Amino acid sequence: MVDRILGRGREAREGHEGRGDQAPDAPAADPKAAVWARVQLARNLRRPRILELLAVIADEFVELHGDRLFGDDEAVVAGFARIEGRRVVVVGQQKGADTEENVRRSFGMPHPEGYRKAMRVMELAERCGLPVVTFVDVPGAHPGPESEERGIAEAIARSVGLMSRLRTPIVTVITGEGGSGGALAIAVGDVVLALENAVYSVISPEGCASILWRTTDEAPTAALAMRMTADDQRALGVVDLVIAEPGEGAHADHAETGRRLKTAITEQLDRLAAIPVEVLVEQRYRRYRSLGAYAELAGPAPTPPVPPRGGLADRLRGLIEAGQRAIPAPLPVGRRDEPPAREDV
Amino acid sequence: MVDRILGRGREAREGHEGRGDQAPDAPAADPKAAVWARVQLARNLRRPRILELLAVIADEFVELHGDRLFGDDEAVVAGFARIEGRRVVVVGQQKGADTEENVRRSFGMPHPEGYRKAMRVMELAERCGLPVVTFVDVPGAHPGPESEERGIAEAIARSVGLMSRLRTPIVTVITGEGGSGGALAIAVGDVVLALENAVYSVISPEGCASILWRTTDEAPTAALAMRMTADDQRALGVVDLVIAEPGEGAHADHAETGRRLKTAITEQLDRLAAIPVEVLVEQRYRRYRSLGAYAELAGPAPTPPVPPRGGLADRLRGLIEAGQRAIPAPLPVGRRDEPPAREDV
Amino acid sequence: MPMKFPSFRSRREDYPEKMWTRCPSCEEQLFNKQLEKAMNVCPSCGHHFRLSATMRLSQLLDDGSFVERDPGLVSVDPLGFVDQKPYPDRVAAAQLATGLRDAAVWGTGRIEGMRIAILVMDFGFMGGSMGAVVGEKVARAAEGALEEGIPLVIVSASGGARMQEGTLALMQLVKTMAALERLRAARVPYVSVMSDPTTGGVFASYAAMGDVNLAEPNALIGFAGARVGAGTIGQELPPGFQRSEFLYRHGFVDRIVQRADLRQELAQVLRFLAPTQPWGKEAARG
Amino acid sequence: MPMKFPSFRSRREDYPEKMWTRCPSCEEQLFNKQLEKAMNVCPSCGHHFRLSATMRLSQLLDDGSFVERDPGLVSVDPLGFVDQKPYPDRVAAAQLATGLRDAAVWGTGRIEGMRIAILVMDFGFMGGSMGAVVGEKVARAAEGALEEGIPLVIVSASGGARMQEGTLALMQLVKTMAALERLRAARVPYVSVMSDPTTGGVFASYAAMGDVNLAEPNALIGFAGARVGAGTIGQELPPGFQRSEFLYRHGFVDRIVQRADLRQELAQVLRFLAPTQPWGKEAARG
Ligand SMILES: [Zn+2]
Ligand SMILES: [Zn+2]
């Protein structure tokens, strides 16, 4: 039996509660409260997002707009930036500073055109040989009907696929809320950094709680169970490096947060620039290929034998030849028609 | 002085009126009436389009739907077909047989998603190594505001660019109305065939007449002036081969029209299959690179010298240094603000 | 890691046989034998019941052609996840109920004589949710198709990523898409078949990205849960929202195919997709 | 082919100098010298007047850096096209009026020191329409940029394809796009600048397809003529239809740039686009 990744999971479970005491309003003694305090910090409205961070990090920034297909989604910011002389392409989600801007930016929840803009600009980065830096902070992709109509799932899938093979370095920073597929769509990188109070999860704690505990009141319980803090994510191997936040947290000191991020990003850019692109892309493939824990048992195939085809003629033949073949009964059909757990991812 | 393509233009002007007498209701003596009769034939509602032709030509047809971005535009039909054993990808515009179907198919005028579906399926053809056969019959791309909003120009430009470099053979057939950019978007090929009564033009005769003659009554005059018949287009080098129609025209005999087309298409497919793809794509580039007539004069540059930059400082410096540089007056600005001829292409 | 694996008993022992099933769509009472003969499609209204992985394989593949690969992959519990019961207990219960080790089965087989790699999902196993085992199987199926140069077919049935594996489940979107991108670059065809339901992270990765996307009629296909969507945004949902026909109309499904036609149409599409030149790492096709 | 080419006299002789121009937007009377100093932008309301090719080049390029290429290309009359006057007469009149041989000028130059290939269009020459000469110049500009490994900039101002050259004008869409596709494959950057107006076949080919698309404010940018669109469909047009801001909102323009900022912003974008590795047929950049 092989248990490939489990070690990292164990580490997450045992090692990293120690930093919980840095989170304000959260006694270290209560891990659930500590985690929930971090979720609140990650969602703090004054937390710096791509534009606030670029104001500190970038010497120069030229925003590019539009997906060349349908629209310009202001929930995603993309463009050229210069970071201590290094030319890069940047992509990130952006919320608004006030209600008017929040409406314009769909409260930071991208529609498909936001991800399609990101893809266009990342492809441009690949052509120009510019590295990509992404800043991830999103409750999730926009869940409205227009988002579904225009193919939010297709956009996420395509963007994830594109980033997995993009022939240029990608540095990803989870700066705030790493909300599921809407985060992942711009968070596939050669290296994944996270700010200390950032969180990353497959589903919102509220969504998880409402499905598994049947009440959103258990969101803190779900948050703890999902091990969504930056430190836990590092222990799982999903995040490579956690960057400490100054003082009370990133929201209280954009400038210092930006400076620390800048140091980390430039270090990574310089490290990745030294790797030949073929090697880089192969390493990135391996990085994601190895994420996820499973065991592999030896022994006989456990799946029930496949019965002959179900066409009427075949089926009749099957009945006539009964005894020669084992025809297991199909699963009772009723229970396969329950509604699915729809909030997954 | 080089006059590269003019010979073909001359040929078009002088040689090919002879077949006009095949058009019914049109005395050969009046070339304008003959051309106009062909325009009417090309627009005949019973003329076979891609689906009617495939019913005759194809042994097998599997339609594919959707652009994977926004919608499925039924004004464009795309899919796999088998033509006498040869697997191909087919693309074409389709009108409806009745009002209900015409509404569903936008009267055969594609929106951007129609061309984006075509591109998706042509890229699939390239990956699978299947040749592409396109059937062109369209008054023009859909001219409505939603078509503009979703980027009809971008879709046409991208499709034309894609076809110019697609690494698989492309056979294009103009079967009816070759209406401007909306036709061209699926009409870039290694070889361009046309049915005898097909027409091909840069703008509809009505549109041309309304701009240049200030009345649509002169549409037949414009049609003649634009030399839009299949024979004229062959003489210009835009069309490579004209396929005779049976009896009164394609609309009167779909079966025979299809059989003739099938012979021509399979001949071309077999010819193109023998050409290495690198050579094929280079020849296609050369085909379009050489279309268009111009002359090239020797002698000094005629463009007025470029004045120094117009920034205020530069301008002042320019005035101070007057006499050292020639500063021609700009063109009177007023006449540059006339409305443009908007119906072009 | 202590984990008990169920013995794989015949499921006849686990489920008392019922004679009748009520169609959730037309409410007709259907004789089970009759339903089974009709490929689990309601003969009265055409409702497509969900299929087990083995039923799906038997309906699609040439008799006796399926050879399962990587049957030994089983889920572990990287997060130590406990909700109302521990994750390992949920897995064990699903194994017991379905006779499967996880929500996907992959292997090679033939369809109208053509050799393919095929992965089918089973909604009966924890809602067909995708954890590391499903992701690993999809990646191995894609890599196997690439290695052998044979087309890949995936039949999806899933509520999305498996919450109990946290972001490691989310990372399976990358793992699967990265493998499919390599398949595409090598010009090996991939056909996605979406059955009821295909939602969340499975729809937002491999299910959406076939060279050709087929869907069974009226299957629920979407990204965000209808509850999430409507609740967050407070908008009314359009009619037929997130059903196959909605996805078809919006350009994400090539063809909606009745179950009775699926095998034949899949074979037809695969015959067209088969590259004219050999592809994949080897041109060897048996 | 008999065709008289005008002598290229100073245009001061052709146009009596007016002292004042009325702004079509705010109706202010503007002193021409003042307007010229303001780069032909109304100082009162910001209306961007159209520019001649030479004015455009002078505003964008480093002084004295422009070297014209292929100045000898002139239109011929492949169709023998006569409407209310013969096509050659229209060309001759336009040549006389503008001092240009056709509606586009291309060459090499520098912008903030960077060497680029640049093509600018002149709406004053038959509505900036694209016939074989404009198409040929765009293709040669793209091929020149590829050959030398320098970025390409095109400033469009056009009503579309030139009807008088029939489908040969339409074929220029293919010629230009084919050349641009080769540029893109070689990773040489291309920036499109759309000025008032950029419509029809020019918008439906190279103007829409920049790696970065810039547009001047309130420029008319669209495919179908508003008359055609509204007439055919009988729909009301949305506000701001086919203006730069409309195109920006719908995702087809990266940035709307005031004329006063255009040179600087173009240079900035070009500095970012310049590949980190040499590209094009040679890496030689002067
Ligand atoms: Zn029923
Ligand atoms: Zn004004």
PDB file of C-alpha atoms in Angstrom, chain A residues 1 3-6 8-10 13 109 116 141-146 148-154 156-158 160-162 164-165 180-182 184 188 200-203 207-208 210-214 222 225-227 233 236 238 281-282 285-312 314-317 319 325 327-345, chain C residues 1 5 8 11-12 15 21 24 35-37 39-40 47 49-52 54-55 57-63 66 68 70-74 76-84 90 97-101 105 122-124 129 132-133 136 139-140 143 159-161 163-175 177-179 181-182 197 199-201 203-205 208-209 220 222-229 232-233 235-238 241-242 246 250 252 263:
ATOM      1  CA  MET A   1       0.000   0.000   0.000  1.00  0.00           C
ATOM      2  CA  ASP A   3       0.222   6.489   0.888  1.00  0.00           C
ATOM      3  CA  ARG A   4       1.765   9.254  -1.074  1.00  0.00           C
ATOM      4  CA  ILE A   5       0.798  12.562   0.351  1.00  0.00           C
ATOM      5  CA  LEU A   6      -0.658  11.712   3.653  1.00  0.00           C
ATOM      6  CA  ARG A   8       1.632  16.435   4.682  1.00  0.00           C
ATOM      7  CA  GLY A   9      -1.907  16.061   5.864  1.00  0.00           C
ATOM      8  CA  ARG A  10      -0.741  14.759   9.211  1.00  0.00           C
ATOM      9  CA  ARG A  13      -3.350  18.322  11.664  1.00  0.00           C
ATOM     10  CA  MET A 109     -16.940  37.979  -8.047  1.00  0.00           C
ATOM     11  CA  ARG A 116     -11.341  35.150 -20.344  1.00  0.00           C
ATOM     12  CA  ALA A 141     -16.852  33.099  -9.142  1.00  0.00           C
ATOM     13  CA  HIS A 142     -20.080  35.004  -9.700  1.00  0.00           C
ATOM     14  CA  PRO A 143     -22.887  32.513  -9.019  1.00  0.00           C
ATOM     15  CA  GLY A 144     -25.667  34.248 -10.970  1.00  0.00           C
ATOM     16  CA  PRO A 145     -27.570  32.860 -13.943  1.00  0.00           C
ATOM     17  CA  GLU A 146     -25.763  35.088 -16.484  1.00  0.00           C
ATOM     18  CA  GLU A 148     -23.779  30.162 -15.906  1.00  0.00           C
ATOM     19  CA  GLU A 149     -25.254  31.177 -19.251  1.00  0.00           C
ATOM     20  CA  ARG A 150     -21.935  32.479 -20.470  1.00  0.00           C
ATOM     21  CA  GLY A 151     -20.038  29.447 -19.231  1.00  0.00           C
ATOM     22  CA  ILE A 152     -18.345  30.152 -15.923  1.00  0.00           C
ATOM     23  CA  ALA A 153     -17.376  26.473 -15.630  1.00  0.00           C
ATOM     24  CA  GLU A 154     -15.864  26.448 -19.110  1.00  0.00           C
ATOM     25  CA  ILE A 156     -12.504  28.207 -15.085  1.00  0.00           C
ATOM     26  CA  ALA A 157     -11.619  24.876 -16.683  1.00  0.00           C
ATOM     27  CA  ARG A 158      -9.946  26.533 -19.645  1.00  0.00           C
ATOM     28  CA  VAL A 160      -6.766  26.195 -15.189  1.00  0.00           C
ATOM     29  CA  GLY A 161      -5.703  24.202 -18.240  1.00  0.00           C
ATOM     30  CA  LEU A 162      -3.964  27.189 -19.800  1.00  0.00           C
ATOM     31  CA  SER A 164      -0.969  24.388 -16.254  1.00  0.00           C
ATOM     32  CA  ARG A 165       0.920  24.591 -19.545  1.00  0.00           C
ATOM     33  CA  SER A 180     -12.793  27.610  -4.594  1.00  0.00           C
ATOM     34  CA  GLY A 181     -12.820  27.429  -8.404  1.00  0.00           C
ATOM     35  CA  GLY A 182     -13.152  31.190  -8.704  1.00  0.00           C
ATOM     36  CA  LEU A 184      -8.132  28.498  -8.606  1.00  0.00           C
ATOM     37  CA  VAL A 188      -2.197  27.727 -10.781  1.00  0.00           C
ATOM     38  CA  TYR A 200      -8.070  28.819   0.837  1.00  0.00           C
ATOM     39  CA  SER A 201     -10.900  26.340   0.576  1.00  0.00           C
ATOM     40  CA  VAL A 202     -12.817  24.113  -1.810  1.00  0.00           C
ATOM     41  CA  ILE A 203     -16.116  25.635  -0.704  1.00  0.00           C
ATOM     42  CA  GLY A 207     -21.609  26.364   2.100  1.00  0.00           C
ATOM     43  CA  CYS A 208     -19.799  23.405   3.616  1.00  0.00           C
ATOM     44  CA  SER A 210     -25.032  24.035   5.213  1.00  0.00           C
ATOM     45  CA  ILE A 211     -24.447  20.797   3.333  1.00  0.00           C
ATOM     46  CA  LEU A 212     -22.710  18.681   5.934  1.00  0.00           C
ATOM     47  CA  TRP A 213     -24.157  20.139   9.145  1.00  0.00           C
ATOM     48  CA  ARG A 214     -27.421  21.362   7.620  1.00  0.00           C
ATOM     49  CA  ALA A 222     -16.488  23.632   8.843  1.00  0.00           C
ATOM     50  CA  ALA A 225     -12.429  20.917   9.512  1.00  0.00           C
ATOM     51  CA  MET A 226     -11.353  22.117   6.066  1.00  0.00           C
ATOM     52  CA  ARG A 227      -7.983  23.348   7.409  1.00  0.00           C
ATOM     53  CA  GLN A 233      -2.480  24.890   3.349  1.00  0.00           C
ATOM     54  CA  LEU A 236      -0.857  20.206   2.823  1.00  0.00           C
ATOM     55  CA  VAL A 238      -1.112  23.469  -1.623  1.00  0.00           C
ATOM     56  CA  VAL A 281       6.507  23.501 -17.209  1.00  0.00           C
ATOM     57  CA  GLU A 282       7.386  19.887 -16.401  1.00  0.00           C
ATOM     58  CA  TYR A 285       2.914  19.517 -14.083  1.00  0.00           C
ATOM     59  CA  ARG A 286       4.564  17.359 -11.419  1.00  0.00           C
ATOM     60  CA  ARG A 287       3.601  19.807  -8.660  1.00  0.00           C
ATOM     61  CA  TYR A 288      -0.103  19.413  -9.381  1.00  0.00           C
ATOM     62  CA  ARG A 289       0.150  15.805 -10.487  1.00  0.00           C
ATOM     63  CA  SER A 290       1.291  14.891  -6.995  1.00  0.00           C
ATOM     64  CA  LEU A 291      -1.263  16.884  -4.974  1.00  0.00           C
ATOM     65  CA  GLY A 292      -3.930  14.779  -3.322  1.00  0.00           C
ATOM     66  CA  ALA A 293      -3.744  11.853  -0.928  1.00  0.00           C
ATOM     67  CA  TYR A 294      -4.775   8.334  -1.787  1.00  0.00           C
ATOM     68  CA  ALA A 295      -3.725   4.792  -1.109  1.00  0.00           C
ATOM     69  CA  GLU A 296      -3.165   2.083  -3.661  1.00  0.00           C
ATOM     70  CA  LEU A 297      -4.144  -1.461  -2.766  1.00  0.00           C
ATOM     71  CA  ALA A 298      -2.851  -4.525  -4.439  1.00  0.00           C
ATOM     72  CA  GLY A 299      -5.175  -7.443  -5.078  1.00  0.00           C
ATOM     73  CA  PRO A 300      -8.021  -8.371  -7.386  1.00  0.00           C
ATOM     74  CA  ALA A 301     -10.168  -5.804  -9.163  1.00  0.00           C
ATOM     75  CA  PRO A 302     -12.954  -4.793  -6.816  1.00  0.00           C
ATOM     76  CA  THR A 303     -15.351  -3.281  -9.329  1.00  0.00           C
ATOM     77  CA  PRO A 304     -18.269  -5.612 -10.008  1.00  0.00           C
ATOM     78  CA  PRO A 305     -17.915  -7.315 -13.382  1.00  0.00           C
ATOM     79  CA  VAL A 306     -19.424  -5.410 -16.259  1.00  0.00           C
ATOM     80  CA  PRO A 307     -22.595  -7.087 -17.492  1.00  0.00           C
ATOM     81  CA  PRO A 308     -23.231  -7.463 -21.200  1.00  0.00           C
ATOM     82  CA  ARG A 309     -24.743  -4.509 -22.999  1.00  0.00           C
ATOM     83  CA  GLY A 310     -28.280  -3.540 -22.185  1.00  0.00           C
ATOM     84  CA  GLY A 311     -29.813  -3.358 -25.644  1.00  0.00           C
ATOM     85  CA  LEU A 312     -33.012  -5.357 -25.860  1.00  0.00           C
ATOM     86  CA  ASP A 314     -28.457  -8.368 -25.967  1.00  0.00           C
ATOM     87  CA  ARG A 315     -30.504  -8.341 -22.843  1.00  0.00           C
ATOM     88  CA  LEU A 316     -32.751 -11.114 -24.140  1.00  0.00           C
ATOM     89  CA  ARG A 317     -29.712 -13.070 -25.164  1.00  0.00           C
ATOM     90  CA  LEU A 319     -31.494 -13.827 -20.151  1.00  0.00           C
ATOM     91  CA  ARG A 325     -22.722 -15.005 -17.236  1.00  0.00           C
ATOM     92  CA  ILE A 327     -25.514 -10.405 -14.286  1.00  0.00           C
ATOM     93  CA  PRO A 328     -25.466  -8.372 -11.118  1.00  0.00           C
ATOM     94  CA  ALA A 329     -28.571  -6.401 -10.408  1.00  0.00           C
ATOM     95  CA  PRO A 330     -28.250  -2.697 -11.110  1.00  0.00           C
ATOM     96  CA  LEU A 331     -28.269  -0.423  -8.121  1.00  0.00           C
ATOM     97  CA  PRO A 332     -31.782   0.419  -7.046  1.00  0.00           C
ATOM     98  CA  VAL A 333     -32.557   3.293  -9.348  1.00  0.00           C
ATOM     99  CA  GLY A 334     -34.492   5.323  -6.825  1.00  0.00           C
ATOM    100  CA  ARG A 335     -31.597   6.320  -4.653  1.00  0.00           C
ATOM    101  CA  ARG A 336     -29.586   7.472  -7.648  1.00  0.00           C
ATOM    102  CA  ASP A 337     -32.151  10.160  -8.221  1.00  0.00           C
ATOM    103  CA  GLU A 338     -31.609  12.162  -5.085  1.00  0.00           C
ATOM    104  CA  PRO A 339     -30.658  15.771  -5.623  1.00  0.00           C
ATOM    105  CA  PRO A 340     -26.895  16.168  -5.686  1.00  0.00           C
ATOM    106  CA  ALA A 341     -24.924  18.217  -3.205  1.00  0.00           C
ATOM    107  CA  ARG A 342     -24.981  21.232  -5.476  1.00  0.00           C
ATOM    108  CA  GLU A 343     -22.763  23.613  -3.595  1.00  0.00           C
ATOM    109  CA  ASP A 344     -19.679  21.488  -4.072  1.00  0.00           C
ATOM    110  CA  VAL A 345     -16.820  23.617  -5.385  1.00  0.00           C
TER     111      VAL A 345
ATOM    112  CA  MET C   1      -3.827   4.648   8.631  1.00  0.00           C
ATOM    113  CA  PHE C   5     -12.233  -2.148   3.284  1.00  0.00           C
ATOM    114  CA  PHE C   8     -17.094  -7.082  -2.185  1.00  0.00           C
ATOM    115  CA  ARG C  11     -25.159  -6.347  -4.030  1.00  0.00           C
ATOM    116  CA  ARG C  12     -28.203  -8.568  -4.140  1.00  0.00           C
ATOM    117  CA  TYR C  15     -30.512  -4.435  -1.308  1.00  0.00           C
ATOM    118  CA  THR C  21     -39.857   1.886  -9.225  1.00  0.00           C
ATOM    119  CA  PRO C  24     -39.861  10.865 -10.465  1.00  0.00           C
ATOM    120  CA  LEU C  35     -36.918  -0.351 -16.790  1.00  0.00           C
ATOM    121  CA  GLU C  36     -33.691  -2.269 -16.986  1.00  0.00           C
ATOM    122  CA  LYS C  37     -34.481  -3.481 -20.492  1.00  0.00           C
ATOM    123  CA  MET C  39     -31.563   1.060 -20.258  1.00  0.00           C
ATOM    124  CA  ASN C  40     -33.076   2.717 -17.189  1.00  0.00           C
ATOM    125  CA  HIS C  47     -36.809  10.265 -17.942  1.00  0.00           C
ATOM    126  CA  PHE C  49     -32.535   7.441 -14.456  1.00  0.00           C
ATOM    127  CA  ARG C  50     -28.993   7.561 -13.134  1.00  0.00           C
ATOM    128  CA  LEU C  51     -26.766   4.600 -13.925  1.00  0.00           C
ATOM    129  CA  SER C  52     -24.190   2.766 -11.876  1.00  0.00           C
ATOM    130  CA  THR C  54     -20.998  -0.942 -14.250  1.00  0.00           C
ATOM    131  CA  MET C  55     -24.353  -0.419 -15.967  1.00  0.00           C
ATOM    132  CA  LEU C  57     -19.871   0.464 -19.010  1.00  0.00           C
ATOM    133  CA  SER C  58     -22.074  -2.418 -20.041  1.00  0.00           C
ATOM    134  CA  GLN C  59     -24.307  -0.158 -22.099  1.00  0.00           C
ATOM    135  CA  LEU C  60     -21.431   1.512 -23.935  1.00  0.00           C
ATOM    136  CA  LEU C  61     -18.740  -1.084 -24.493  1.00  0.00           C
ATOM    137  CA  ASP C  62     -18.493  -4.201 -26.617  1.00  0.00           C
ATOM    138  CA  ASP C  63     -19.309  -7.212 -24.476  1.00  0.00           C
ATOM    139  CA  PHE C  66     -13.581  -3.815 -20.543  1.00  0.00           C
ATOM    140  CA  GLU C  68     -10.243  -2.174 -15.460  1.00  0.00           C
ATOM    141  CA  ASP C  70      -5.852   0.958 -11.270  1.00  0.00           C
ATOM    142  CA  PRO C  71      -8.660  -0.701  -9.323  1.00  0.00           C
ATOM    143  CA  GLY C  72      -6.622  -0.484  -6.127  1.00  0.00           C
ATOM    144  CA  LEU C  73      -6.894   3.302  -5.673  1.00  0.00           C
ATOM    145  CA  VAL C  74      -8.741   4.202  -2.481  1.00  0.00           C
ATOM    146  CA  VAL C  76      -7.494   8.308   2.566  1.00  0.00           C
ATOM    147  CA  ASP C  77      -8.262  11.103   4.990  1.00  0.00           C
ATOM    148  CA  PRO C  78      -5.610  13.784   4.610  1.00  0.00           C
ATOM    149  CA  LEU C  79      -7.458  16.386   6.690  1.00  0.00           C
ATOM    150  CA  GLY C  80      -8.748  14.143   9.470  1.00  0.00           C
ATOM    151  CA  PHE C  81     -12.141  15.386   8.424  1.00  0.00           C
ATOM    152  CA  VAL C  82     -15.089  14.828  10.746  1.00  0.00           C
ATOM    153  CA  ASP C  83     -18.513  16.306  10.219  1.00  0.00           C
ATOM    154  CA  GLN C  84     -21.498  14.405  11.528  1.00  0.00           C
ATOM    155  CA  ARG C  90     -18.577   7.790   4.853  1.00  0.00           C
ATOM    156  CA  ALA C  97     -23.434   0.360  -0.723  1.00  0.00           C
ATOM    157  CA  THR C  98     -21.997   0.416  -4.238  1.00  0.00           C
ATOM    158  CA  GLY C  99     -19.427  -2.316  -4.340  1.00  0.00           C
ATOM    159  CA  LEU C 100     -17.011   0.297  -5.720  1.00  0.00           C
ATOM    160  CA  ARG C 101     -13.870   1.606  -4.076  1.00  0.00           C
ATOM    161  CA  VAL C 105     -13.796   3.465 -12.633  1.00  0.00           C
ATOM    162  CA  ASP C 122     -20.895   6.737 -10.252  1.00  0.00           C
ATOM    163  CA  PHE C 123     -23.161   9.228  -8.527  1.00  0.00           C
ATOM    164  CA  GLY C 124     -24.076   6.547  -6.026  1.00  0.00           C
ATOM    165  CA  SER C 129     -17.710  13.627  -5.695  1.00  0.00           C
ATOM    166  CA  ALA C 132      -7.843  12.547  -4.999  1.00  0.00           C
ATOM    167  CA  VAL C 133      -8.848   9.100  -6.227  1.00  0.00           C
ATOM    168  CA  GLU C 136      -5.845  10.476 -10.036  1.00  0.00           C
ATOM    169  CA  ALA C 139      -5.143  11.801 -14.901  1.00  0.00           C
ATOM    170  CA  ARG C 140      -4.103   8.178 -15.328  1.00  0.00           C
ATOM    171  CA  GLU C 143      -1.977   9.535 -19.538  1.00  0.00           C
ATOM    172  CA  GLY C 159     -21.975  16.798  -7.543  1.00  0.00           C
ATOM    173  CA  GLY C 160     -18.503  18.346  -7.677  1.00  0.00           C
ATOM    174  CA  ALA C 161     -15.351  18.269  -5.614  1.00  0.00           C
ATOM    175  CA  MET C 163     -15.421  18.689   0.489  1.00  0.00           C
ATOM    176  CA  GLN C 164     -13.930  16.216   2.913  1.00  0.00           C
ATOM    177  CA  GLU C 165     -10.596  16.445   1.114  1.00  0.00           C
ATOM    178  CA  GLY C 166     -10.569  20.248   1.204  1.00  0.00           C
ATOM    179  CA  THR C 167      -8.307  22.095  -1.216  1.00  0.00           C
ATOM    180  CA  LEU C 168      -6.645  18.803  -2.117  1.00  0.00           C
ATOM    181  CA  ALA C 169      -9.928  17.997  -3.868  1.00  0.00           C
ATOM    182  CA  LEU C 170      -9.845  21.425  -5.517  1.00  0.00           C
ATOM    183  CA  MET C 171      -6.353  20.681  -6.807  1.00  0.00           C
ATOM    184  CA  GLN C 172      -7.792  17.752  -8.765  1.00  0.00           C
ATOM    185  CA  LEU C 173      -9.190  20.339 -11.194  1.00  0.00           C
ATOM    186  CA  VAL C 174      -5.606  21.238 -12.044  1.00  0.00           C
ATOM    187  CA  LYS C 175      -4.387  17.662 -12.090  1.00  0.00           C
ATOM    188  CA  MET C 177      -6.919  19.648 -16.767  1.00  0.00           C
ATOM    189  CA  ALA C 178      -3.119  19.484 -16.947  1.00  0.00           C
ATOM    190  CA  ALA C 179      -3.308  15.868 -18.118  1.00  0.00           C
ATOM    191  CA  GLU C 181      -3.953  19.617 -22.025  1.00  0.00           C
ATOM    192  CA  ARG C 182      -1.143  17.161 -22.749  1.00  0.00           C
ATOM    193  CA  PRO C 197     -25.843  15.451 -12.636  1.00  0.00           C
ATOM    194  CA  THR C 199     -21.923  19.991 -11.542  1.00  0.00           C
ATOM    195  CA  GLY C 200     -19.368  21.975  -9.583  1.00  0.00           C
ATOM    196  CA  GLY C 201     -15.692  21.193  -9.972  1.00  0.00           C
ATOM    197  CA  PHE C 203     -18.134  20.476 -14.752  1.00  0.00           C
ATOM    198  CA  ALA C 204     -15.484  23.195 -14.200  1.00  0.00           C
ATOM    199  CA  SER C 205     -12.702  20.903 -15.350  1.00  0.00           C
ATOM    200  CA  ALA C 208     -16.691  20.904 -19.943  1.00  0.00           C
ATOM    201  CA  MET C 209     -13.633  20.411 -22.103  1.00  0.00           C
ATOM    202  CA  LEU C 220     -28.531  18.792 -14.421  1.00  0.00           C
ATOM    203  CA  GLY C 222     -23.997  23.603 -13.921  1.00  0.00           C
ATOM    204  CA  PHE C 223     -21.334  25.201 -11.827  1.00  0.00           C
ATOM    205  CA  ALA C 224     -22.891  26.932  -8.840  1.00  0.00           C
ATOM    206  CA  GLY C 225     -25.588  25.221  -6.848  1.00  0.00           C
ATOM    207  CA  ALA C 226     -29.016  26.601  -7.634  1.00  0.00           C
ATOM    208  CA  ARG C 227     -29.441  27.336  -3.928  1.00  0.00           C
ATOM    209  CA  VAL C 228     -26.177  29.275  -3.821  1.00  0.00           C
ATOM    210  CA  GLY C 229     -26.909  31.084  -7.038  1.00  0.00           C
ATOM    211  CA  THR C 232     -26.636  35.009  -3.173  1.00  0.00           C
ATOM    212  CA  ILE C 233     -27.963  36.995  -6.045  1.00  0.00           C
ATOM    213  CA  GLN C 235     -32.495  36.628  -9.026  1.00  0.00           C
ATOM    214  CA  GLU C 236     -35.095  34.392 -10.571  1.00  0.00           C
ATOM    215  CA  LEU C 237     -33.671  31.503 -12.479  1.00  0.00           C
ATOM    216  CA  PRO C 238     -34.421  31.220 -16.192  1.00  0.00           C
ATOM    217  CA  PHE C 241     -31.724  26.545 -15.946  1.00  0.00           C
ATOM    218  CA  GLN C 242     -28.708  24.225 -15.800  1.00  0.00           C
ATOM    219  CA  PHE C 246     -29.968  25.078 -21.533  1.00  0.00           C
ATOM    220  CA  HIS C 250     -25.782  28.422 -24.674  1.00  0.00           C
ATOM    221  CA  PHE C 252     -21.482  24.285 -24.286  1.00  0.00           C
ATOM    222  CA  ARG C 263     -23.250   3.970 -27.837  1.00  0.00           C
TER     223      ARG C 263
END
